[in-house]
Short mmCIF file of C-alpha atoms and ligand atoms in Angstrom, two decimals:
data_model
loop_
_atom_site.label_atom_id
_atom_site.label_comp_id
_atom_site.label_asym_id
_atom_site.label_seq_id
_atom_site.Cartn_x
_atom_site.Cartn_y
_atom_site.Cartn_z
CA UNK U 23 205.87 2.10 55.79
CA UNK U 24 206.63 5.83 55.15
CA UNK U 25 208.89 6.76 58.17
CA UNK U 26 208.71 10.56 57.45
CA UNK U 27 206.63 12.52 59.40
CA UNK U 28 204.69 14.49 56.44
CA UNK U 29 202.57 17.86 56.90
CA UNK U 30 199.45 15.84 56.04
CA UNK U 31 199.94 12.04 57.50
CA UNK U 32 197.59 10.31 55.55
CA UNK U 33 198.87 11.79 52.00
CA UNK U 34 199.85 9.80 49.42
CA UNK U 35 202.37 11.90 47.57
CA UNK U 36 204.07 11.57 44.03
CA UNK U 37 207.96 11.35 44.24
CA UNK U 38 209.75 14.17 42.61
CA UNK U 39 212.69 13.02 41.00
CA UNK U 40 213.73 16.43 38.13
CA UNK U 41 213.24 19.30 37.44
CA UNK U 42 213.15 21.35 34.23
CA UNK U 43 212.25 24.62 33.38
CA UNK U 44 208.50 25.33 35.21
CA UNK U 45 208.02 21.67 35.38
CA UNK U 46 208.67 18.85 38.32
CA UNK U 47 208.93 15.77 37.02
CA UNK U 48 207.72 12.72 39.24
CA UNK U 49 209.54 9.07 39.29
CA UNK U 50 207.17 7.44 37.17
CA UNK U 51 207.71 10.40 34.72
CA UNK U 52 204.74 12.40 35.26
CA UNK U 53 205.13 16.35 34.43
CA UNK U 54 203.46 19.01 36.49
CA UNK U 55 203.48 22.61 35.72
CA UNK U 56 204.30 24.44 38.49
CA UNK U 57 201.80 27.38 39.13
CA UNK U 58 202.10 28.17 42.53
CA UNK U 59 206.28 28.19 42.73
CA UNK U 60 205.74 25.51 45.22
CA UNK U 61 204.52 28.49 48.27
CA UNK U 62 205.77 31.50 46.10
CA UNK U 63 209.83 30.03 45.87
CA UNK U 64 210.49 28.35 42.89
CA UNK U 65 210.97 31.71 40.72
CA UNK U 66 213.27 30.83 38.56
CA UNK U 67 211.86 27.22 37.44
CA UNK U 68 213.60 24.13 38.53
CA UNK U 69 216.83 24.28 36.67
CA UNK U 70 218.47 27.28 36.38
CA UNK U 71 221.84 26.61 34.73
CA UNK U 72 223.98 29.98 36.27
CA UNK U 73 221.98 29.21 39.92
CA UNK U 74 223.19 25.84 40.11
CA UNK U 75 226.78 27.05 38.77
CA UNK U 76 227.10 29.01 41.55
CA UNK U 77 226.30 26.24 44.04
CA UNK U 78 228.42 23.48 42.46
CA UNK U 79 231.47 26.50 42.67
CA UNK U 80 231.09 27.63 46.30
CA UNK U 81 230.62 23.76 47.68
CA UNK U 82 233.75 23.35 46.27
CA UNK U 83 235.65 25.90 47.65
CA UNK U 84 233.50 25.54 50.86
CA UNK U 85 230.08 24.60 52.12
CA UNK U 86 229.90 26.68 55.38
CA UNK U 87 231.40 28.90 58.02
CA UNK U 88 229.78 29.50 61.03
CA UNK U 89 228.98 33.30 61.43
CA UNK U 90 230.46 33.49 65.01
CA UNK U 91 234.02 32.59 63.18
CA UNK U 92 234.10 34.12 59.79
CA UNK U 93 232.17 35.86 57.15
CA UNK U 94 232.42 35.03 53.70
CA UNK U 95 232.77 37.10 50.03
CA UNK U 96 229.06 35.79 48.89
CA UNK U 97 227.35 37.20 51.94
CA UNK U 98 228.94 40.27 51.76
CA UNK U 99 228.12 40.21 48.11
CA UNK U 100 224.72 39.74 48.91
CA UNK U 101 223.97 42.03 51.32
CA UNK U 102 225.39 45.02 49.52
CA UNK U 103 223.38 43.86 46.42
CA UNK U 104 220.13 43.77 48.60
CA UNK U 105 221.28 46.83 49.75
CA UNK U 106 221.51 48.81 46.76
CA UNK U 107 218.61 47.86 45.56
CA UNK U 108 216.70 48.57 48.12
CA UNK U 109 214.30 51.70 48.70
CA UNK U 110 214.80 53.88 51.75
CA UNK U 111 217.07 53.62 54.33
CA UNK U 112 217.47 49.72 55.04
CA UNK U 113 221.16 49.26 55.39
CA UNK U 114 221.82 45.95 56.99
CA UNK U 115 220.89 42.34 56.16
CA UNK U 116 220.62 39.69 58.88
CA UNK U 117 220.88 36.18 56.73
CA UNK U 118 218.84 33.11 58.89
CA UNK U 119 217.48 30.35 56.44
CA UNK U 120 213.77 31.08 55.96
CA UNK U 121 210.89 33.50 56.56
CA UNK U 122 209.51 32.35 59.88
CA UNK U 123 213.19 33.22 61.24
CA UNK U 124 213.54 36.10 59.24
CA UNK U 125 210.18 37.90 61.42
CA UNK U 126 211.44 36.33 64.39
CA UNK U 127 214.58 38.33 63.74
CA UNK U 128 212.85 41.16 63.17
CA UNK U 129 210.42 41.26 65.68
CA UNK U 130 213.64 40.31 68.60
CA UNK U 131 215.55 42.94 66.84
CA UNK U 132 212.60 45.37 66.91
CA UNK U 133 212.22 44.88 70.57
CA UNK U 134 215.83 44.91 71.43
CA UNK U 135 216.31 48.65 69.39
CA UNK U 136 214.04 49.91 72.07
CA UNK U 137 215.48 48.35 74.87
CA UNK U 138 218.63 49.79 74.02
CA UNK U 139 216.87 53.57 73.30
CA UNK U 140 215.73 53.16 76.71
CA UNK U 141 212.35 52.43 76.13
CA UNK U 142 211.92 49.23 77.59
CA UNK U 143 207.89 50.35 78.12
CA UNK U 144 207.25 49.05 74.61
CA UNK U 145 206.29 45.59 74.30
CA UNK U 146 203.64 44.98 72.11
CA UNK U 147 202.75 44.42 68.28
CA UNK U 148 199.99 45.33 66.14
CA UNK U 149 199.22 43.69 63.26
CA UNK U 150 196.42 42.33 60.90
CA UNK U 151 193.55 39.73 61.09
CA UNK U 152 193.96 37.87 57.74
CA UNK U 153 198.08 37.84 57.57
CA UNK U 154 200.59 35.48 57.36
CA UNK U 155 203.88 35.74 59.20
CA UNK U 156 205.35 32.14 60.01
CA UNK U 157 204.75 29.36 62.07
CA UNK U 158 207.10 29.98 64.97
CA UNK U 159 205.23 30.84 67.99
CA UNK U 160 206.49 34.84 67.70
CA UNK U 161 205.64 34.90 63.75
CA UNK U 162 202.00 33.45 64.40
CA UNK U 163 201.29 35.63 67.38
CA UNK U 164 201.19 38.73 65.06
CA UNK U 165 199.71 36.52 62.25
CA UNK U 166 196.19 36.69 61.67
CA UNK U 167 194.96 33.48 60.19
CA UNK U 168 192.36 32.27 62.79
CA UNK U 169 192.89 28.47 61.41
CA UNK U 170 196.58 28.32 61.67
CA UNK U 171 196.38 29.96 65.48
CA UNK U 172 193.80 28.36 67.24
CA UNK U 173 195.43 25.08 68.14
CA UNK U 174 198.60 26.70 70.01
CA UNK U 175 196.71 30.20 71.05
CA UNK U 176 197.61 29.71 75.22
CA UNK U 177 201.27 29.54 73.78
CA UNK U 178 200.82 32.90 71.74
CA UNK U 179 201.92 36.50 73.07
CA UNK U 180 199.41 39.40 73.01
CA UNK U 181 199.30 41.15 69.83
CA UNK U 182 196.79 43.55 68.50
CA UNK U 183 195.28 42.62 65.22
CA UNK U 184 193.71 45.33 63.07
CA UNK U 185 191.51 44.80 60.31
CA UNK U 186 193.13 43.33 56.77
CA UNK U 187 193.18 46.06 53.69
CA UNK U 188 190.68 43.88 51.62
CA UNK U 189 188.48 45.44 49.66
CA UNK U 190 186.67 42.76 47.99
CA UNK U 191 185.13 41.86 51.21
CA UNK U 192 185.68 45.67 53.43
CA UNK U 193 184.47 48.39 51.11
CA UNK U 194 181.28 49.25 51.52
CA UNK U 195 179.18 51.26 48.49
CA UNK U 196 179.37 54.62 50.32
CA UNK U 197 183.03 54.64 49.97
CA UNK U 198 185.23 54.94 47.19
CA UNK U 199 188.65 52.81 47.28
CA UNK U 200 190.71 55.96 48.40
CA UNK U 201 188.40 56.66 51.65
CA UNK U 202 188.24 52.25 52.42
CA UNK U 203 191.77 52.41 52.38
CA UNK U 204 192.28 55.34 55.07
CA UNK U 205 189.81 54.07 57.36
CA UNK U 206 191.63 50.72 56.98
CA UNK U 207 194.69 52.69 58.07
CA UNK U 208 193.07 54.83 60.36
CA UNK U 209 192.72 51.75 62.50
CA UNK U 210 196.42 51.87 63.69
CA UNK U 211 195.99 54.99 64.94
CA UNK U 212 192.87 53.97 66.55
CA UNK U 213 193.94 51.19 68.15
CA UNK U 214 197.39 52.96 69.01
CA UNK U 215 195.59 55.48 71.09
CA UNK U 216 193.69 52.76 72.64
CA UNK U 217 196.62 50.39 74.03
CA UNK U 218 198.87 53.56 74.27
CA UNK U 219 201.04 54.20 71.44
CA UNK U 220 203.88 54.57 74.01
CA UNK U 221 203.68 51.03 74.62
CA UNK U 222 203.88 49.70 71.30
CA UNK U 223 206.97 48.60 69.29
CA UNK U 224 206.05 47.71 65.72
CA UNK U 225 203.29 47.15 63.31
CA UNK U 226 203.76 44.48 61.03
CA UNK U 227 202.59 43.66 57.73
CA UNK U 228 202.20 41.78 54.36
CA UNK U 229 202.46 45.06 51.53
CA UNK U 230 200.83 42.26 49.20
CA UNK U 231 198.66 39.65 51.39
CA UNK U 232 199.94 36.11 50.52
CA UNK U 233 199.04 32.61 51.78
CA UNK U 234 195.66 33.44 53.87
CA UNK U 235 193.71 36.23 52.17
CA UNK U 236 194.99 35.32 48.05
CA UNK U 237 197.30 38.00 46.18
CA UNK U 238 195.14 41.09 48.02
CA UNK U 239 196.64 44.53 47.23
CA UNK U 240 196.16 47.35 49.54
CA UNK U 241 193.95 50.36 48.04
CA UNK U 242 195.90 53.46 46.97
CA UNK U 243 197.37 55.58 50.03
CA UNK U 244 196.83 53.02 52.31
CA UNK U 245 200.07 52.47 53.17
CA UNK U 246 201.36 56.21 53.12
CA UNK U 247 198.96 56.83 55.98
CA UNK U 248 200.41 53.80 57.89
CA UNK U 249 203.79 55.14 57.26
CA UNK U 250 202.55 58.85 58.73
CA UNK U 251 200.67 56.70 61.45
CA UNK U 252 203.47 54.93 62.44
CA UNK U 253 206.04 58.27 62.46
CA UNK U 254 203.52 60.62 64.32
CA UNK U 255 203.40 57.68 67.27
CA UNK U 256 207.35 56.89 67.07
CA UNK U 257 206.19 53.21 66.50
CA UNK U 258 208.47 50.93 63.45
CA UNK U 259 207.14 49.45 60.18
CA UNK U 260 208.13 46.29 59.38
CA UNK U 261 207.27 44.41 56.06
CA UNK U 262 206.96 41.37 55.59
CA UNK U 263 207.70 40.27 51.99
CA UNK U 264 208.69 36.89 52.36
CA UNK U 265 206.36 36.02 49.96
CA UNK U 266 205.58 38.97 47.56
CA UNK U 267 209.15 40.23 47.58
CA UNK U 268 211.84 39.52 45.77
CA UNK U 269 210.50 40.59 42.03
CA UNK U 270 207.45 38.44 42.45
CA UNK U 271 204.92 41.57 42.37
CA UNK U 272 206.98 43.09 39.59
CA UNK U 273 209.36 45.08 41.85
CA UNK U 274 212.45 43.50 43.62
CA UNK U 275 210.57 45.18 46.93
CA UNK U 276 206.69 44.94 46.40
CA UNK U 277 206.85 47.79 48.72
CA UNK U 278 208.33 50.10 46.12
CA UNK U 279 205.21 50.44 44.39
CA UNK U 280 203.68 51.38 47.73
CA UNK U 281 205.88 54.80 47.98
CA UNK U 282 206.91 54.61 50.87
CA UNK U 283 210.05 53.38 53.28
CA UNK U 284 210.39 50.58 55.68
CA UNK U 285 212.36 50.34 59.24
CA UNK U 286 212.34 46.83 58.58
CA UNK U 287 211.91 44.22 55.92
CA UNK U 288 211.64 40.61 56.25
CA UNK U 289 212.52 38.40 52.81
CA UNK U 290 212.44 34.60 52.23
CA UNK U 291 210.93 32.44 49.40
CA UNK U 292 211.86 33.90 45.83
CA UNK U 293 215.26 34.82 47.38
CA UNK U 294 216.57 31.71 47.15
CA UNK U 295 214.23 30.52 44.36
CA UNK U 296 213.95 27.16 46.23
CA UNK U 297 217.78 26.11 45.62
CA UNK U 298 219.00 26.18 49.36
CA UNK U 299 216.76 27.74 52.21
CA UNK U 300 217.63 31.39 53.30
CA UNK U 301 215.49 33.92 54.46
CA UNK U 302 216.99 38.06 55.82
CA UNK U 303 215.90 40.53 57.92
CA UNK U 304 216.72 44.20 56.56
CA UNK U 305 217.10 46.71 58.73
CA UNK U 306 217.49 50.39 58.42
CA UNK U 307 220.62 51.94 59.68
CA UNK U 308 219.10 53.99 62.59
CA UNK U 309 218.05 50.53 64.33
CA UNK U 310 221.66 48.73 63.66
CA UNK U 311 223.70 51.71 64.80
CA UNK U 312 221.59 51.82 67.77
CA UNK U 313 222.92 48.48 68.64
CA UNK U 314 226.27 49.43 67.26
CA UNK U 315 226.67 52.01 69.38
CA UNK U 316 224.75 50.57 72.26
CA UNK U 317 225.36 47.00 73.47
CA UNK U 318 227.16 46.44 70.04
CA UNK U 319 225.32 42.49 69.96
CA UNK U 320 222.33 41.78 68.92
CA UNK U 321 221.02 39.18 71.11
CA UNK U 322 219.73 36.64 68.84
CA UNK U 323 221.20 33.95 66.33
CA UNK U 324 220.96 30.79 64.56
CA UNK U 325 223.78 27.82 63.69
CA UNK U 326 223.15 27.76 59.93
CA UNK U 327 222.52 31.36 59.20
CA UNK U 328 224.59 33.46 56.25
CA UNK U 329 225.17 29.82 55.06
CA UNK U 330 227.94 30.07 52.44
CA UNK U 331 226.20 28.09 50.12
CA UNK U 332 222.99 29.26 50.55
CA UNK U 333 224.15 32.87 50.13
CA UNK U 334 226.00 32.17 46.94
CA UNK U 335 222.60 30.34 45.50
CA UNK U 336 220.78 33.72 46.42
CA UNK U 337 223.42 36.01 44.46
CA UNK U 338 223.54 33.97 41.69
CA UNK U 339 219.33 34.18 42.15
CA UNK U 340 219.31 38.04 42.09
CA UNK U 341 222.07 38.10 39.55
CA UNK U 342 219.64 36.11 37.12
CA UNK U 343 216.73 38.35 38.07
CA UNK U 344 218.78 41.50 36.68
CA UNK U 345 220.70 39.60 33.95
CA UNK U 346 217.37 37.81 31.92
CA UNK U 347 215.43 41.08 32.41
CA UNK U 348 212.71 38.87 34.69
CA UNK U 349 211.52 42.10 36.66
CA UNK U 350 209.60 43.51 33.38
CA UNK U 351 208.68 40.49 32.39
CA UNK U 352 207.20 39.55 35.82
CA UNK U 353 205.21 42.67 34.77
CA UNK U 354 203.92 42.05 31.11
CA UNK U 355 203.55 38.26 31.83
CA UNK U 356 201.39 39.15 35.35
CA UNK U 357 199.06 41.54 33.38
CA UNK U 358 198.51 38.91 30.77
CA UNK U 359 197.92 35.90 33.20
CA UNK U 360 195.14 38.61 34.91
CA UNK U 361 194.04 39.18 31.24
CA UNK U 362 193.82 34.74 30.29
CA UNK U 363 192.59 33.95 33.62
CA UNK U 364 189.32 36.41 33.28
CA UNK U 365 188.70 35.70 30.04
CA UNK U 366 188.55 31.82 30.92
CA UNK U 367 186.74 32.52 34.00
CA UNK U 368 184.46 35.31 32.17
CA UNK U 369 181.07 33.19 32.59
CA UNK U 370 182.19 30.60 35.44
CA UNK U 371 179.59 30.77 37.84
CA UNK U 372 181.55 30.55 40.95
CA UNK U 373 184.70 32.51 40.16
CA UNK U 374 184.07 35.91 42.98
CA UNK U 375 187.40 37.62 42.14
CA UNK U 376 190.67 37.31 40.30
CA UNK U 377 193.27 39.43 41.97
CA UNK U 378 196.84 40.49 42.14
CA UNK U 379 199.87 41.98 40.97
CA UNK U 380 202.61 40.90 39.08
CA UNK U 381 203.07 36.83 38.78
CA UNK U 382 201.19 36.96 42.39
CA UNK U 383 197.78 36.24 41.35
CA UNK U 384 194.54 34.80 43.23
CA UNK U 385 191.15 33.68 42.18
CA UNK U 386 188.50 33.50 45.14
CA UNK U 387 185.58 31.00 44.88
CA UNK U 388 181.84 31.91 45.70
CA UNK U 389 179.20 29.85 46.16
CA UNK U 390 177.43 32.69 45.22
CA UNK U 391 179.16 35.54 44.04
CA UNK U 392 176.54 38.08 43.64
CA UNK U 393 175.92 38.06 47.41
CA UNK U 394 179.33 36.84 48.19
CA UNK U 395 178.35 33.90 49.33
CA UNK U 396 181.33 30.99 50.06
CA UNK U 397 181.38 27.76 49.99
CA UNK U 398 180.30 25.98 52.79
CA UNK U 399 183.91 25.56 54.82
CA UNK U 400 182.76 21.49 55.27
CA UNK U 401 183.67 21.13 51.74
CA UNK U 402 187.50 21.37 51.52
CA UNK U 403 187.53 22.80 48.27
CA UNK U 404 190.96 23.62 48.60
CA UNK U 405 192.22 20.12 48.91
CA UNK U 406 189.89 18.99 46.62
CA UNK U 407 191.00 21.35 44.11
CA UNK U 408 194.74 20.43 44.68
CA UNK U 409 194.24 17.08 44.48
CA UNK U 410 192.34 17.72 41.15
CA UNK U 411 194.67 19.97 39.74
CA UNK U 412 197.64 17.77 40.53
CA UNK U 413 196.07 14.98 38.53
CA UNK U 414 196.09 17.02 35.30
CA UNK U 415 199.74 17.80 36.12
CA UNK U 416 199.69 21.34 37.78
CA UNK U 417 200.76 22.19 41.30
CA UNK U 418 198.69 25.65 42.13
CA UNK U 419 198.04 26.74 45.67
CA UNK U 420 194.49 27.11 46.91
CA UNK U 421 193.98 27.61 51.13
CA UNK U 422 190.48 27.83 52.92
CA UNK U 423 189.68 30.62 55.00
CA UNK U 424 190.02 33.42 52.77
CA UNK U 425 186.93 35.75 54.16
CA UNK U 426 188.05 35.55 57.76
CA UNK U 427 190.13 32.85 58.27
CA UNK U 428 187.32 30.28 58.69
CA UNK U 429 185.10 30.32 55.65
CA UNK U 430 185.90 31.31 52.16
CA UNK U 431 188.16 29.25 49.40
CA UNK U 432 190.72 31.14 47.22
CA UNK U 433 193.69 29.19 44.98
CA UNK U 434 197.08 31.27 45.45
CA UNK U 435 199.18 31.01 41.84
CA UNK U 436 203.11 32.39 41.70
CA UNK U 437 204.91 30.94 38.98
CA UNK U 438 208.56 31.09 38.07
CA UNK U 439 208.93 34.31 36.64
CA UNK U 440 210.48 32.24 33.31
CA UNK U 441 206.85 30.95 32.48
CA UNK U 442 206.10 31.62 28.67
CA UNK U 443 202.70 32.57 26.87
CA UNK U 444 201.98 29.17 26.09
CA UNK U 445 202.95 27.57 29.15
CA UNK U 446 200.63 30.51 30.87
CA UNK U 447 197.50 28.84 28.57
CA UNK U 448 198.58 25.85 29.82
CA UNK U 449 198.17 27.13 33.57
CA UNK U 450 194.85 28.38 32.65
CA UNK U 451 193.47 25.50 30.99
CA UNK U 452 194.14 22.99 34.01
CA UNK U 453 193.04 25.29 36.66
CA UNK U 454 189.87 26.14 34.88
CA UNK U 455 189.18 22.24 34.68
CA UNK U 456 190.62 22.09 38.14
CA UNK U 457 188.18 24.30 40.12
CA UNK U 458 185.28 24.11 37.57
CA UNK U 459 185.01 20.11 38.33
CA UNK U 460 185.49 20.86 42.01
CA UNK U 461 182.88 23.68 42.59
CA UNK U 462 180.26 22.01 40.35
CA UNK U 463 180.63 18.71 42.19
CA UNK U 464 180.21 20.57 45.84
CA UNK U 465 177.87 23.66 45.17
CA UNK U 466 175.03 21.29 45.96
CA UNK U 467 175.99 21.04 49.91
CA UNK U 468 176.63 25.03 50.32
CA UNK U 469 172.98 26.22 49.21
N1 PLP V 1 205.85 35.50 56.09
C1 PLP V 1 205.06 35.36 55.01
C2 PLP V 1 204.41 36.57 54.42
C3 PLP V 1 204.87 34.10 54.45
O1 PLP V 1 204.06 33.96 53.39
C4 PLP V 1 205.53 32.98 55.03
C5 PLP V 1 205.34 31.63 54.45
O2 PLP V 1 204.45 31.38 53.69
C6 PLP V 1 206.33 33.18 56.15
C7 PLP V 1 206.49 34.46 56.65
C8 PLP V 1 207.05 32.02 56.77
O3 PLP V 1 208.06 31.58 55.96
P1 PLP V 1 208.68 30.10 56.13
O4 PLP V 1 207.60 29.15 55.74
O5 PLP V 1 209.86 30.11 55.21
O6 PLP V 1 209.08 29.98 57.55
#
């Protein structure tokens, strides 16, 4: 009998026992390419020799130090390398040990900035249907997945969802990408002026769309009128990049290609490539010296964050990103797994779009694709097509509820940024006999 208590019950699961390179090894010796970076972590593959160094050194000088006692020379190393590298104004780096704490951070800290301004009459987020923030019961209030919600929605604070950026399914004919993208925006003002914009904190969201829409990109502009929306109405930006940051888009900061600057930005994932959990909260130095200089405590806090070890992993991490050059190559080996995955696709019947930017890539499945038609949501592609995919040896990511959070299939791919041009073909080829046995064997019960 199995005495943990998995995410799935009834799964059966491979044991992992190595890892090299982009591949997991299982115990009977079974290799599976790793497409998906587990959820968008594992960016430097499974073995990184100067990552692991680093661990091995600092558990030997020592493991951890509670925050409340001491700091320690890798955090601060850390946060001044986040720090500088950083667009904008963000300043400050609050270390917890994943992304679901990193928002909650955020979204506390958010609050507690205008507490201590004085303006205790703002209480309330907006964010957007089709994100993904965390499964703490603060990061899924402003999420917008309707599937991961609606179990624990009485336990959920009030938060005003605006429509998702998402173009594929949102633009209408009449409207060029430009124009879809402002009135996309033009919904935070909107819905500001509806709840009072005097009332609201923060708007919160994903600069690339990650786990619940697929690897969806915001049209041009869309975010520099969120940016003016947000400054006309004195209300915060936060991003969340705990998936598409840290280099995965191409950028350390997938908001960097946006233009624009953040109040706050939430990191996880890719910043500790999967070698100890940690997760940060950035914040700009306007909101930290307002607590400086106000209640000089911000009331929040968790036992294992700025974990010594976990900070050293996440320097060595960033250290590697600068020192192998991964950041272009993120770039030239994103445009080329675009480039391989439509020219596989090219005549699949059921392939709607292939999206993304950088090594953050999506493919969303029709049942029809001319009239964007999905697959009937009874079908479960998305576990079929894991299931499938892990058989021929590749771990990819593919989630239901891609159109609105209820029906719609898309498969989610972020591999380690160290994945070469064969090892890309490789990706292609599995996933191509992945989803093509899965949607041929179902498209019968969705017409
Ligand atoms: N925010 C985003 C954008 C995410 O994609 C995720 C996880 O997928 C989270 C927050 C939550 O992170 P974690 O699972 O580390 O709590």
């Amino acid at each position: 009998m199995n005495h943990i208590f998995q995410r799935h019950c009834h799964a059966s699961l491979p044991v992992a026992a190595r890892g090299e390179g982009v591949y997991i090894f299982d115990q009977m010796g079974k290799s599976y390419l790793d497409a998906s970076g587990g959820a968008a972590v594992s960016c430097l593959g499974h073995s990184h020799p100067a990552v692991k160094a680093a661990l091995h050194e600092q558990i030997d000088q020592l493991a951890y130090a509670h925050t409340g006692f001491f700091t320690t020379e890798a955090a601060q190393n850390l946060a001044d390398k986040l720090v500088a590298s950083a667009p904008g104004k963000l300043e400050h780096v609050y270390f917890v040990s994943g992304g679901s704490e990193a928002v909650e951070s955020a979204l506390k800290l958010a609050r507690q900035y205008f507490v201590e301004k004085g303006e205790t009459q703002r209480s309330r987020f907006i964010s957007r249907k089709q994100s993904y923030h965390g499964n703490t019961l603060g990061a899924l209030s402003v999420g917008g997945n309707a599937l991961r919600r609606e179990p624990f929605s009485p336990l959920l604070m009030p938060v005003e969802h605006i429509s998702a950026c998402f173009a594929y399914h949102g633009q209408q004919a009449s409207e060029t990408a430009f124009e879809y993208g402002q009135r996309m925006a033009n919904e935070l003002e909107e819905r500001l002026l509806e709840v009072g914009p005097e009332t609201v904190i923060a708007f919160i969201a994903e600069p690339v769309v990650g786990a619940t829409a697929g690897a969806v990109v915001a049209e041009e502009g869309y975010f520099k009128r969120i940016r003016e929306i947000c400054d006309k109405y004195g209300v915060l930006l936060i991003l969340d990049e705990v998936m598409c940051g840290m280099g995965r888009t191409g950028t350390l900061f997938a908001h960097e290609q946006e233009g624009i600057e953040a109040d706050m930005v939430t990191i996880a994932k890719g910043l500790g490539a999967g070698y100890q959990p940690i997760g940060a909260m950035m914040a700009s130095a306007e909101i930290h010296n307002t607590i400086s200089n106000g209640s000089g405590f911000f009331q929040h806090g968790h036992t294992y964050m700025g974990h010594a070890t976990a900070v050293a992993g996440s320097l060595a991490v960033l250290n590697a990103i600068d020192q192998d050059a991964l950041l272009p190559r993120v770039r030239v080996a994103g445009d080329l797994l675009q480039a391989k995955l439509e020219k596989r696709f090219e005549n699949h019947a059921f392939i709607g779009d292939i999206r993304g930017r950088g090594l953050f890539r999506a493919i969303e499945i029709m049942a029809d694709k001319e009239k964007k038609i999905p697959f009937a949501a009874s079908t479960k592609l998305h576990t079929k097509i894991k299931a499938q995919a892990m058989e021929l040896g590749l771990m990819c990511y593919p989630m239901p509820g891609t159109v609105d959070g209820q029906e719609g299939h898309h498969v989610l791919l972020a591999p380690p940024f160290i994945i070469s041009d064969d090892q890309l073909d490789e990706l292609t080829d599995k996933l191509y006999f992945s989803i093509d046995a899965i949607t041929h064997k179902h498209y019968k019960e969705s017409v």
